[in-house]
JSON list of C-alpha atoms in Angstrom, two decimals:
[
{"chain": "A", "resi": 9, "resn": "UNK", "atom": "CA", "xyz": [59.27, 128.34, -85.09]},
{"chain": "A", "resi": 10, "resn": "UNK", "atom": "CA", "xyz": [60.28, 131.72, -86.70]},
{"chain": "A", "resi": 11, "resn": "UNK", "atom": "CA", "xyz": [58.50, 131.06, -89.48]},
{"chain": "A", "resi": 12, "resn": "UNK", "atom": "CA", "xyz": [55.13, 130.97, -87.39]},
{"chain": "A", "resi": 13, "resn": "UNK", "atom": "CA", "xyz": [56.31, 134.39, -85.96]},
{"chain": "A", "resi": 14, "resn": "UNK", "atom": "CA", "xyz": [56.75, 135.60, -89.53]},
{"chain": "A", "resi": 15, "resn": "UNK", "atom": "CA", "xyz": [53.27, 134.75, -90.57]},
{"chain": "A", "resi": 16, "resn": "UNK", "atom": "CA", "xyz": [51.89, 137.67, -88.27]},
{"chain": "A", "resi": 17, "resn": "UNK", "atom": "CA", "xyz": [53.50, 141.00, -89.70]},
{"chain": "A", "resi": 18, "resn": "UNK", "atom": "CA", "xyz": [52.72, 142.96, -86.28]},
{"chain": "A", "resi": 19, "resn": "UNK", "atom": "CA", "xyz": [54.40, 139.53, -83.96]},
{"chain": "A", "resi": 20, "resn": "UNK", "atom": "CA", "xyz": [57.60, 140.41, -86.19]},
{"chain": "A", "resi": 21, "resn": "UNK", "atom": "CA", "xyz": [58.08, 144.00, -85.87]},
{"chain": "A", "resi": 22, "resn": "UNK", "atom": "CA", "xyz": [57.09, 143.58, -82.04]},
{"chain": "A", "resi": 23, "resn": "UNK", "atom": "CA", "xyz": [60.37, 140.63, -81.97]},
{"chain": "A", "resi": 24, "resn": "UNK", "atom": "CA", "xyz": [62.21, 143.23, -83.93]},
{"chain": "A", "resi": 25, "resn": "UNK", "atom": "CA", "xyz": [61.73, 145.58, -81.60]},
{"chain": "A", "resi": 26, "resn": "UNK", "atom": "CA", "xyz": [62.42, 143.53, -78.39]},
{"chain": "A", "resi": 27, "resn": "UNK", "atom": "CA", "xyz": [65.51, 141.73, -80.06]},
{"chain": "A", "resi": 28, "resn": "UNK", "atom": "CA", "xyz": [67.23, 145.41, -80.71]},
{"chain": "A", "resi": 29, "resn": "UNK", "atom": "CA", "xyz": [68.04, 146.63, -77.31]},
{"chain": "A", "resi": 30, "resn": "UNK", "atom": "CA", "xyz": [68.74, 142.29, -76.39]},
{"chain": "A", "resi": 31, "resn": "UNK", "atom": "CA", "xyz": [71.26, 142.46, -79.25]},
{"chain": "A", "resi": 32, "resn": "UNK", "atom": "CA", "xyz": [72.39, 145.77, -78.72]},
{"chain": "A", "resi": 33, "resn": "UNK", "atom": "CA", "xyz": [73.54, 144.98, -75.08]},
{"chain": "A", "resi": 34, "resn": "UNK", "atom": "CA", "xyz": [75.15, 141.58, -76.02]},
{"chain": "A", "resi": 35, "resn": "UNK", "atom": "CA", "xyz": [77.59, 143.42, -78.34]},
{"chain": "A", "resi": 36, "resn": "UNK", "atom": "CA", "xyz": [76.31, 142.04, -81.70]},
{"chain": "A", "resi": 37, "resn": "UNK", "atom": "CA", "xyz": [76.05, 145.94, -82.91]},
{"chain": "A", "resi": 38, "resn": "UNK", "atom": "CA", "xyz": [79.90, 146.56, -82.33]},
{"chain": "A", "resi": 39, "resn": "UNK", "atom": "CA", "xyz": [80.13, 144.52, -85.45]},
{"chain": "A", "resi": 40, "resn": "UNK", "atom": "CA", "xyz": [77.50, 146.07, -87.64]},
{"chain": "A", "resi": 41, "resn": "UNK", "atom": "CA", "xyz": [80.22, 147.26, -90.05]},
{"chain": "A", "resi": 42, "resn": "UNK", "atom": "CA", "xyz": [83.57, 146.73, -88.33]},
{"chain": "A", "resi": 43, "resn": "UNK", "atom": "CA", "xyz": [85.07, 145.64, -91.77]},
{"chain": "A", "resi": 44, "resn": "UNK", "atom": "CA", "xyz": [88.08, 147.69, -93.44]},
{"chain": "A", "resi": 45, "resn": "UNK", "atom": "CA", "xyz": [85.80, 147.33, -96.75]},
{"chain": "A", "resi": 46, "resn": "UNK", "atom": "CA", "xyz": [84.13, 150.88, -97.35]},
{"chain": "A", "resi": 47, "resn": "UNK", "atom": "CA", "xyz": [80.49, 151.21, -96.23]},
{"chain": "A", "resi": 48, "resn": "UNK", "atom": "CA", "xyz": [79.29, 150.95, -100.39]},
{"chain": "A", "resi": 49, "resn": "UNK", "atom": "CA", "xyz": [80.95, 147.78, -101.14]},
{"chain": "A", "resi": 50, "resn": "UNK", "atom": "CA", "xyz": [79.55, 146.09, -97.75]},
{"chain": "A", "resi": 51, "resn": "UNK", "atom": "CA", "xyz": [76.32, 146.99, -98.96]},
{"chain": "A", "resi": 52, "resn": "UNK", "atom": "CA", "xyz": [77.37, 145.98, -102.42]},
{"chain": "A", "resi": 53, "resn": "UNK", "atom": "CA", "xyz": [78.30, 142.44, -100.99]},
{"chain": "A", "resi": 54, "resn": "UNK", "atom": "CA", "xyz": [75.35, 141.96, -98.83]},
{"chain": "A", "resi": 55, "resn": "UNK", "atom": "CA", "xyz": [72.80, 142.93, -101.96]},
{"chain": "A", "resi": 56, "resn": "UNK", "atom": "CA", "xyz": [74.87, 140.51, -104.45]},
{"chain": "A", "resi": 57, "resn": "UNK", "atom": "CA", "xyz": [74.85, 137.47, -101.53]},
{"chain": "A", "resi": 58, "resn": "UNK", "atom": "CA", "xyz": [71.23, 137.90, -100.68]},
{"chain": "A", "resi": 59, "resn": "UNK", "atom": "CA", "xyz": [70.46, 137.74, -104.63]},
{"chain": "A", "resi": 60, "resn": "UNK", "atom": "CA", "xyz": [72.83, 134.56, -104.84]},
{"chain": "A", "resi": 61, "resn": "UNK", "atom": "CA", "xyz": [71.62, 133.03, -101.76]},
{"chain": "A", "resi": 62, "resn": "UNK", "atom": "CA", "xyz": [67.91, 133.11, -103.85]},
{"chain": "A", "resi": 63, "resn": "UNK", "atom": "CA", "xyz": [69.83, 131.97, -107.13]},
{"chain": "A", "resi": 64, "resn": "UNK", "atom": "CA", "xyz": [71.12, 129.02, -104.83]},
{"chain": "A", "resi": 65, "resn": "UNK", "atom": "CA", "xyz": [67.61, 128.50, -103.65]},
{"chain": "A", "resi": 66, "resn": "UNK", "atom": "CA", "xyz": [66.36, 127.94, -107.13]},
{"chain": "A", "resi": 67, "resn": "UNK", "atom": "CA", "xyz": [68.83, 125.78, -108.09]},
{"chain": "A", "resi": 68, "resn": "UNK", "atom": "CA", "xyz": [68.37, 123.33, -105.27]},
{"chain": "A", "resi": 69, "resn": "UNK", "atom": "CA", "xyz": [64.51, 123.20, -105.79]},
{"chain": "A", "resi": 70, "resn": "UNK", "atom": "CA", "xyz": [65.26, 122.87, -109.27]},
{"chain": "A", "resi": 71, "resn": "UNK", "atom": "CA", "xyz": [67.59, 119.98, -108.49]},
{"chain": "A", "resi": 72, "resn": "UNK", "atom": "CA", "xyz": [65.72, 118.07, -106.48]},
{"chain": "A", "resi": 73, "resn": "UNK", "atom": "CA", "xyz": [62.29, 118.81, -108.65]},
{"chain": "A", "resi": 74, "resn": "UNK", "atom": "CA", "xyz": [64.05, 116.97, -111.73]},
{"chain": "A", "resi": 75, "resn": "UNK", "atom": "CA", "xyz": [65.82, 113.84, -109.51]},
{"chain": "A", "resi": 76, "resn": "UNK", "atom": "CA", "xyz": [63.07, 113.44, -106.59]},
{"chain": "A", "resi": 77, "resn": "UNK", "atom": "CA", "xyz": [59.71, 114.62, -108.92]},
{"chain": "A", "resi": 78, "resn": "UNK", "atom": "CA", "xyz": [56.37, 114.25, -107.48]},
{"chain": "A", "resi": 79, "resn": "UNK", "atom": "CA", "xyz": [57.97, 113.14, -104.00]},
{"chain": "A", "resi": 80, "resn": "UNK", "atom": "CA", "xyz": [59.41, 116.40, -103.53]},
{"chain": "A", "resi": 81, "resn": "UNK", "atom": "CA", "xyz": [57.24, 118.21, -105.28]},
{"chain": "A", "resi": 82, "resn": "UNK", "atom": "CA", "xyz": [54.33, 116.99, -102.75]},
{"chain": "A", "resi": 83, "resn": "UNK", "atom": "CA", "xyz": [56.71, 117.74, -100.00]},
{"chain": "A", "resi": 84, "resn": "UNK", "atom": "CA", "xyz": [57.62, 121.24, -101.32]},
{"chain": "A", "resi": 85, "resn": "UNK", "atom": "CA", "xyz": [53.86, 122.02, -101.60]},
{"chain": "A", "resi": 86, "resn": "UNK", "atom": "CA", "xyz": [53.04, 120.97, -97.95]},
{"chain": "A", "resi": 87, "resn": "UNK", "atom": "CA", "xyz": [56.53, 123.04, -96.82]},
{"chain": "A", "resi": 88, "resn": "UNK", "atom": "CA", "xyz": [55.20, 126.05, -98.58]},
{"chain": "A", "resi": 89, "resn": "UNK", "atom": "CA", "xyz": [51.87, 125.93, -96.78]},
{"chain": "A", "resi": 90, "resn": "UNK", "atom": "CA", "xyz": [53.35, 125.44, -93.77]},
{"chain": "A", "resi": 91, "resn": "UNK", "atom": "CA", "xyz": [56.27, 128.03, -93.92]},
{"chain": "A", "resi": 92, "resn": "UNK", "atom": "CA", "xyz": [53.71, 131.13, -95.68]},
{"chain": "A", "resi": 93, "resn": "UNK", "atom": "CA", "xyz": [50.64, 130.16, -94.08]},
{"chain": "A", "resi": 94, "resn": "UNK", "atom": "CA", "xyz": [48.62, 133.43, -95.57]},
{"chain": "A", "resi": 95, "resn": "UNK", "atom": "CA", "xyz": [51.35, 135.60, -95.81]},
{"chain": "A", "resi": 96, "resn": "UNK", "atom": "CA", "xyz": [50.98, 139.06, -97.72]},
{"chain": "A", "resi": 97, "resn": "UNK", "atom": "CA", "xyz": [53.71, 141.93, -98.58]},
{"chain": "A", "resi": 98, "resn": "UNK", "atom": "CA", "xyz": [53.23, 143.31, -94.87]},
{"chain": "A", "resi": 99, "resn": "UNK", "atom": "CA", "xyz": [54.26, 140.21, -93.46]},
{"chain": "A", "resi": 100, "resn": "UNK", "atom": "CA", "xyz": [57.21, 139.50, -96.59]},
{"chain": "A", "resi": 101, "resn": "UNK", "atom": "CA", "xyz": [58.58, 142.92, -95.36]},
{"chain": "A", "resi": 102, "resn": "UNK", "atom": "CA", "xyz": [58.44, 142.41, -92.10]},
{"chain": "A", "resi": 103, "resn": "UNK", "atom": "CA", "xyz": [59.75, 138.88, -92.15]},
{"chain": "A", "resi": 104, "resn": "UNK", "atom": "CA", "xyz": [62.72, 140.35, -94.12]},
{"chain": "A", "resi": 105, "resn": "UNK", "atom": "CA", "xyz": [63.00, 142.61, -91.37]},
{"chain": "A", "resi": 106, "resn": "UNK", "atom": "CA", "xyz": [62.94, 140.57, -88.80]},
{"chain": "A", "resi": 107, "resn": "UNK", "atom": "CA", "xyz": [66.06, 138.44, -90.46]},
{"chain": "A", "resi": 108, "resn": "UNK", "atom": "CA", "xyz": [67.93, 140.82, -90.61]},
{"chain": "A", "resi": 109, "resn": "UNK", "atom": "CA", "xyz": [67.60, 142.82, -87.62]},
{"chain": "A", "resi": 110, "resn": "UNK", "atom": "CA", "xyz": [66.83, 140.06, -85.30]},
{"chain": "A", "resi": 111, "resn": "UNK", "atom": "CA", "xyz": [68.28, 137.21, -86.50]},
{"chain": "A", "resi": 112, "resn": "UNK", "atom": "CA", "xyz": [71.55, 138.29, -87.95]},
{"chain": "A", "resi": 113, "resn": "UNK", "atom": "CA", "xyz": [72.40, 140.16, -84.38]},
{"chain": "A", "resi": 114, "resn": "UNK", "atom": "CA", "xyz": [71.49, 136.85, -83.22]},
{"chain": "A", "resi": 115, "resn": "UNK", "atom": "CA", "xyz": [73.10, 134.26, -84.84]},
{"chain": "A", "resi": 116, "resn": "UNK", "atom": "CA", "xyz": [76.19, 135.83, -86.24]},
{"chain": "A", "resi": 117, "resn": "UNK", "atom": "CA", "xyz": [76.65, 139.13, -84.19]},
{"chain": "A", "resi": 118, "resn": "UNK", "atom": "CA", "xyz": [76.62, 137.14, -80.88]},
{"chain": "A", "resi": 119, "resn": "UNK", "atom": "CA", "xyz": [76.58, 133.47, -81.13]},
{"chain": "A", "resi": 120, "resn": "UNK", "atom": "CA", "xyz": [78.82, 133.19, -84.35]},
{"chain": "A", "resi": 121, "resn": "UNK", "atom": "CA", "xyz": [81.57, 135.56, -82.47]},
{"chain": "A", "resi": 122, "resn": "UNK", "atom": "CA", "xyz": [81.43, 134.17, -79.22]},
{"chain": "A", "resi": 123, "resn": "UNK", "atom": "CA", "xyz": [83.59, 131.21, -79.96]},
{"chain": "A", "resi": 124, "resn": "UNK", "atom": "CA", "xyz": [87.11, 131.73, -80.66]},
{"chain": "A", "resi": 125, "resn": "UNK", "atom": "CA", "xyz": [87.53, 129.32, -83.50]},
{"chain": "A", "resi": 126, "resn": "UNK", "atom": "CA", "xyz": [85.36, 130.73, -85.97]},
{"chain": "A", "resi": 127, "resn": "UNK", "atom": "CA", "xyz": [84.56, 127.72, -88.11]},
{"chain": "A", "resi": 128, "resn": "UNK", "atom": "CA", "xyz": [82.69, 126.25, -85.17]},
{"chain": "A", "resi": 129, "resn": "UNK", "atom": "CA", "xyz": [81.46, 129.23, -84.50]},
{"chain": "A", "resi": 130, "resn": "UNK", "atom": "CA", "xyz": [79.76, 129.05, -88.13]},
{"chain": "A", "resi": 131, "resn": "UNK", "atom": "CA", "xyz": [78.63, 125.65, -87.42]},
{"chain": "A", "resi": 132, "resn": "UNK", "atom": "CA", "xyz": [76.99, 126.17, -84.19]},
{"chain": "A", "resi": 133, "resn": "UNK", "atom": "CA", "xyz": [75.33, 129.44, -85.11]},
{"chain": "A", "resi": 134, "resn": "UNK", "atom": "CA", "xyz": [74.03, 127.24, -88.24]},
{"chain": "A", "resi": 135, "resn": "UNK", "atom": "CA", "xyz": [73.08, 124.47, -86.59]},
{"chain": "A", "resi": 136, "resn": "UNK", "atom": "CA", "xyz": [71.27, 126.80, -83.90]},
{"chain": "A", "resi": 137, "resn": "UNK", "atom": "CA", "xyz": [69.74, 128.91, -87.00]},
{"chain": "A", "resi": 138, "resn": "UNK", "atom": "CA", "xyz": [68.21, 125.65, -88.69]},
{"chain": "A", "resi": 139, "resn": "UNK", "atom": "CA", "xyz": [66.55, 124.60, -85.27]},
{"chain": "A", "resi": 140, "resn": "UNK", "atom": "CA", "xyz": [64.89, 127.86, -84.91]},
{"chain": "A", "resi": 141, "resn": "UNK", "atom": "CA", "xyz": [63.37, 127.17, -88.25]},
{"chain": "A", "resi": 142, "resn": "UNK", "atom": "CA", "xyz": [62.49, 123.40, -87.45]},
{"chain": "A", "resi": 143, "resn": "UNK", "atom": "CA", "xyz": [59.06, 122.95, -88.41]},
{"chain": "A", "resi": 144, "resn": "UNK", "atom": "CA", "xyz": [58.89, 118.97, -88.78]},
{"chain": "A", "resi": 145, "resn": "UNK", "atom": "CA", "xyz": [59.97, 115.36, -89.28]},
{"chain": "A", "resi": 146, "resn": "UNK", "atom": "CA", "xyz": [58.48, 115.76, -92.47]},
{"chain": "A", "resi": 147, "resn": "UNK", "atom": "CA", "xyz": [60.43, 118.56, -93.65]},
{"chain": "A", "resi": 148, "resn": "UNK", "atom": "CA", "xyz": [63.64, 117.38, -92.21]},
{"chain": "A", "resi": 149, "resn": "UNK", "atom": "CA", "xyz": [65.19, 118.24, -96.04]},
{"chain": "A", "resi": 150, "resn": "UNK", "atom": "CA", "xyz": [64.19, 121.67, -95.75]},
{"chain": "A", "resi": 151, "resn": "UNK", "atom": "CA", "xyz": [66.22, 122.12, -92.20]},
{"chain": "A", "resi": 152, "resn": "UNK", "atom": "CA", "xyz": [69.60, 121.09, -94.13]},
{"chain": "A", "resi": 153, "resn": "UNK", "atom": "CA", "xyz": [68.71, 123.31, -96.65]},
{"chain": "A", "resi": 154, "resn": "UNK", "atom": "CA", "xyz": [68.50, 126.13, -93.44]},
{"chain": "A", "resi": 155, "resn": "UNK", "atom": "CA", "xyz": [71.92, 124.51, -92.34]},
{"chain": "A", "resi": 156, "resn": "UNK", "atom": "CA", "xyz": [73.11, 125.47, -95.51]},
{"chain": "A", "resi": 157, "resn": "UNK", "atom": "CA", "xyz": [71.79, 128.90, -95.33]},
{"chain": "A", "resi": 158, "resn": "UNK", "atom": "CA", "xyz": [73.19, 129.45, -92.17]},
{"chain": "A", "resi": 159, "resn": "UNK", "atom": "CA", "xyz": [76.55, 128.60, -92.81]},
{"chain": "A", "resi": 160, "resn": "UNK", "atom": "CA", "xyz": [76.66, 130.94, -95.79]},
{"chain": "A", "resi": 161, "resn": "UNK", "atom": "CA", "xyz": [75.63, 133.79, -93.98]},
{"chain": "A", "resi": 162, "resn": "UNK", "atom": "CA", "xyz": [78.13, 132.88, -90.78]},
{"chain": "A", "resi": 163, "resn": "UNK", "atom": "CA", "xyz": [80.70, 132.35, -93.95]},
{"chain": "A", "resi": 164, "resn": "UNK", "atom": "CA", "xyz": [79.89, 136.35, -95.18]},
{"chain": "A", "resi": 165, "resn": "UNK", "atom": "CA", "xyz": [80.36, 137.36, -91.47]},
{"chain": "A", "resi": 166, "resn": "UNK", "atom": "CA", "xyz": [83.54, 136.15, -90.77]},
{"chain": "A", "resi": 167, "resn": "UNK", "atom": "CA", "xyz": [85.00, 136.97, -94.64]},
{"chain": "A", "resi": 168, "resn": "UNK", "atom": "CA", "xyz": [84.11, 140.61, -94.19]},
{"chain": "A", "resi": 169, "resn": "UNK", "atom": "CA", "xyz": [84.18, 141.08, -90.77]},
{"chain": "A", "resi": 170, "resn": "UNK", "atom": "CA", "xyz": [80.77, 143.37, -91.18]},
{"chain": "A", "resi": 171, "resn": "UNK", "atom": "CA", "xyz": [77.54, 142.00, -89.74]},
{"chain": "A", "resi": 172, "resn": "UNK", "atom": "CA", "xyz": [75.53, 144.68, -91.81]},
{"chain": "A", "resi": 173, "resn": "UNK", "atom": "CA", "xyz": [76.67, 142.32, -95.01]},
{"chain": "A", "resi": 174, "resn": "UNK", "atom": "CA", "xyz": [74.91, 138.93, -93.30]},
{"chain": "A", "resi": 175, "resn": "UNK", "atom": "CA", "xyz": [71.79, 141.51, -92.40]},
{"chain": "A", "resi": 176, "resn": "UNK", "atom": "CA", "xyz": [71.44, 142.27, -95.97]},
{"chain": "A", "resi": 177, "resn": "UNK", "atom": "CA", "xyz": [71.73, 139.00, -97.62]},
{"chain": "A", "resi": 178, "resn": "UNK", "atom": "CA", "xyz": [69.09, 137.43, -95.13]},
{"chain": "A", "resi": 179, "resn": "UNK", "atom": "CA", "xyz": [66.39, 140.49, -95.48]},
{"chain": "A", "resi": 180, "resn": "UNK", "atom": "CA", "xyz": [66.86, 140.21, -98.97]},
{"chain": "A", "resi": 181, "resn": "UNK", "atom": "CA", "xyz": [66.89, 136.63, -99.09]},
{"chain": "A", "resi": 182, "resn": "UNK", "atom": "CA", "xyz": [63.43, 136.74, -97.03]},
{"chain": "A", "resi": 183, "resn": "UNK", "atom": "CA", "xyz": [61.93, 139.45, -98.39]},
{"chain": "A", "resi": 184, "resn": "UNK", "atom": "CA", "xyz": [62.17, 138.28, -101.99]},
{"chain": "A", "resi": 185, "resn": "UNK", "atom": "CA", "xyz": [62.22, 134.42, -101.25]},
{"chain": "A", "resi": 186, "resn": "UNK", "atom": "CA", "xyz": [59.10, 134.52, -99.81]},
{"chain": "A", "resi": 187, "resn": "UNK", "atom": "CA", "xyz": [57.02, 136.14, -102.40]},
{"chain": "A", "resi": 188, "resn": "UNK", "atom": "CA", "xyz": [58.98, 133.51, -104.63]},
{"chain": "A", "resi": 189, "resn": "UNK", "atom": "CA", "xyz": [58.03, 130.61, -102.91]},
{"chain": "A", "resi": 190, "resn": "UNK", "atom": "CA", "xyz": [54.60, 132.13, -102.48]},
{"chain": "A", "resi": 191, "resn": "UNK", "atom": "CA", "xyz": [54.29, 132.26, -106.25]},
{"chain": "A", "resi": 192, "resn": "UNK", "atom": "CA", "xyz": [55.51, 128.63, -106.78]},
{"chain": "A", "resi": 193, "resn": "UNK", "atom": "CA", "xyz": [52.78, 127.40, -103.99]},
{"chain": "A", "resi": 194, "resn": "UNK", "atom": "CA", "xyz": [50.18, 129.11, -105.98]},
{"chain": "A", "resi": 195, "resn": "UNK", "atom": "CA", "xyz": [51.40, 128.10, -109.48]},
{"chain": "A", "resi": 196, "resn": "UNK", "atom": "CA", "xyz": [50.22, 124.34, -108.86]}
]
């Protein structure tokens, strides 16, 4: 579903800029960097997470390229299509964006925090995260995979206490994934 958003740079700036004042009047903004960690090494931690959260990436496709072959491969390929559509760097940047700002306020600013035991609070807001980016049956691998991302960016939340280090990872992890993936699709 947010994928199809994505696809359109000017539909994500205009979510971006309806989610902001949504998120900023459910309190996910009190959090942006409510950590005792200084402001640098937030950013610091955000910046190294969104590059491993891409390293992770690679590894599972790389993973399941060399145990599942073609099958995946195929599956990856139709994924791909279906996740980037035609996307450019307009849309990359403001699909980065859009995770971060939207998203991250979201999930982990006000969903994550609004249970009181927070490792069901990182579950639901995971679970919740990979259904927003349920595309279909077909693809059912690649909504664990979100699953996964979810609960490592619910995991950074609640470690630093800062919601700025989530929004980092996932704009970076956006941004720079999908020109990846892009360049994988296009490599066949």
């Amino acid at each position: 579903m947010f994928f199809r958003i994505k696809h359109k740079w000017y539909l994500a700036l205009l979510v971006v800029m309806v989610s902001l004042p949504i998120s900023w009047k459910l309190g996910a903004w009190e959090h942006l960097t409510e950590s005792a960690s200084p402001l640098a090494q937030q950013i610091g931690i955000g910046i190294l997470t969104g590059m491993l959260s891409l390293g992770i990436d690679g590894a599972l496709h790389e993973t399941f390229k060399r145990t599942l072959g073609q099958r995946y491969l195929n599956v990856f390929e139709r994924h791909g299509r279906a996740v980037l559509g035609a996307m450019r760097w307009p849309a990359y940047i403001a699909g980065g964006l859009m995770a971060a700002l939207t998203e991250e306020p979201l999930f982990r600013g006000v969903l994550l925090l609004s249970f009181d035991n927070r490792a069901i609070g990182i579950g639901m807001a995971a679970v919740v995260f990979a259904f927003c980016h349920w595309m279909r049956l077909e693809f059912i691998g690649f909504w664990f995979w979100a699953i996964l991302e979810g609960l490592l960016f619910g995991i950074l939340m609640v470690l630093t206490g800062s919601l700025l280090v989530p929004m980092i990872a996932h704009g970076i992890h956006d941004l720079v994934g999908y020109r990846v993936f892009q360049a994988l699709i296009r490599r066949k």
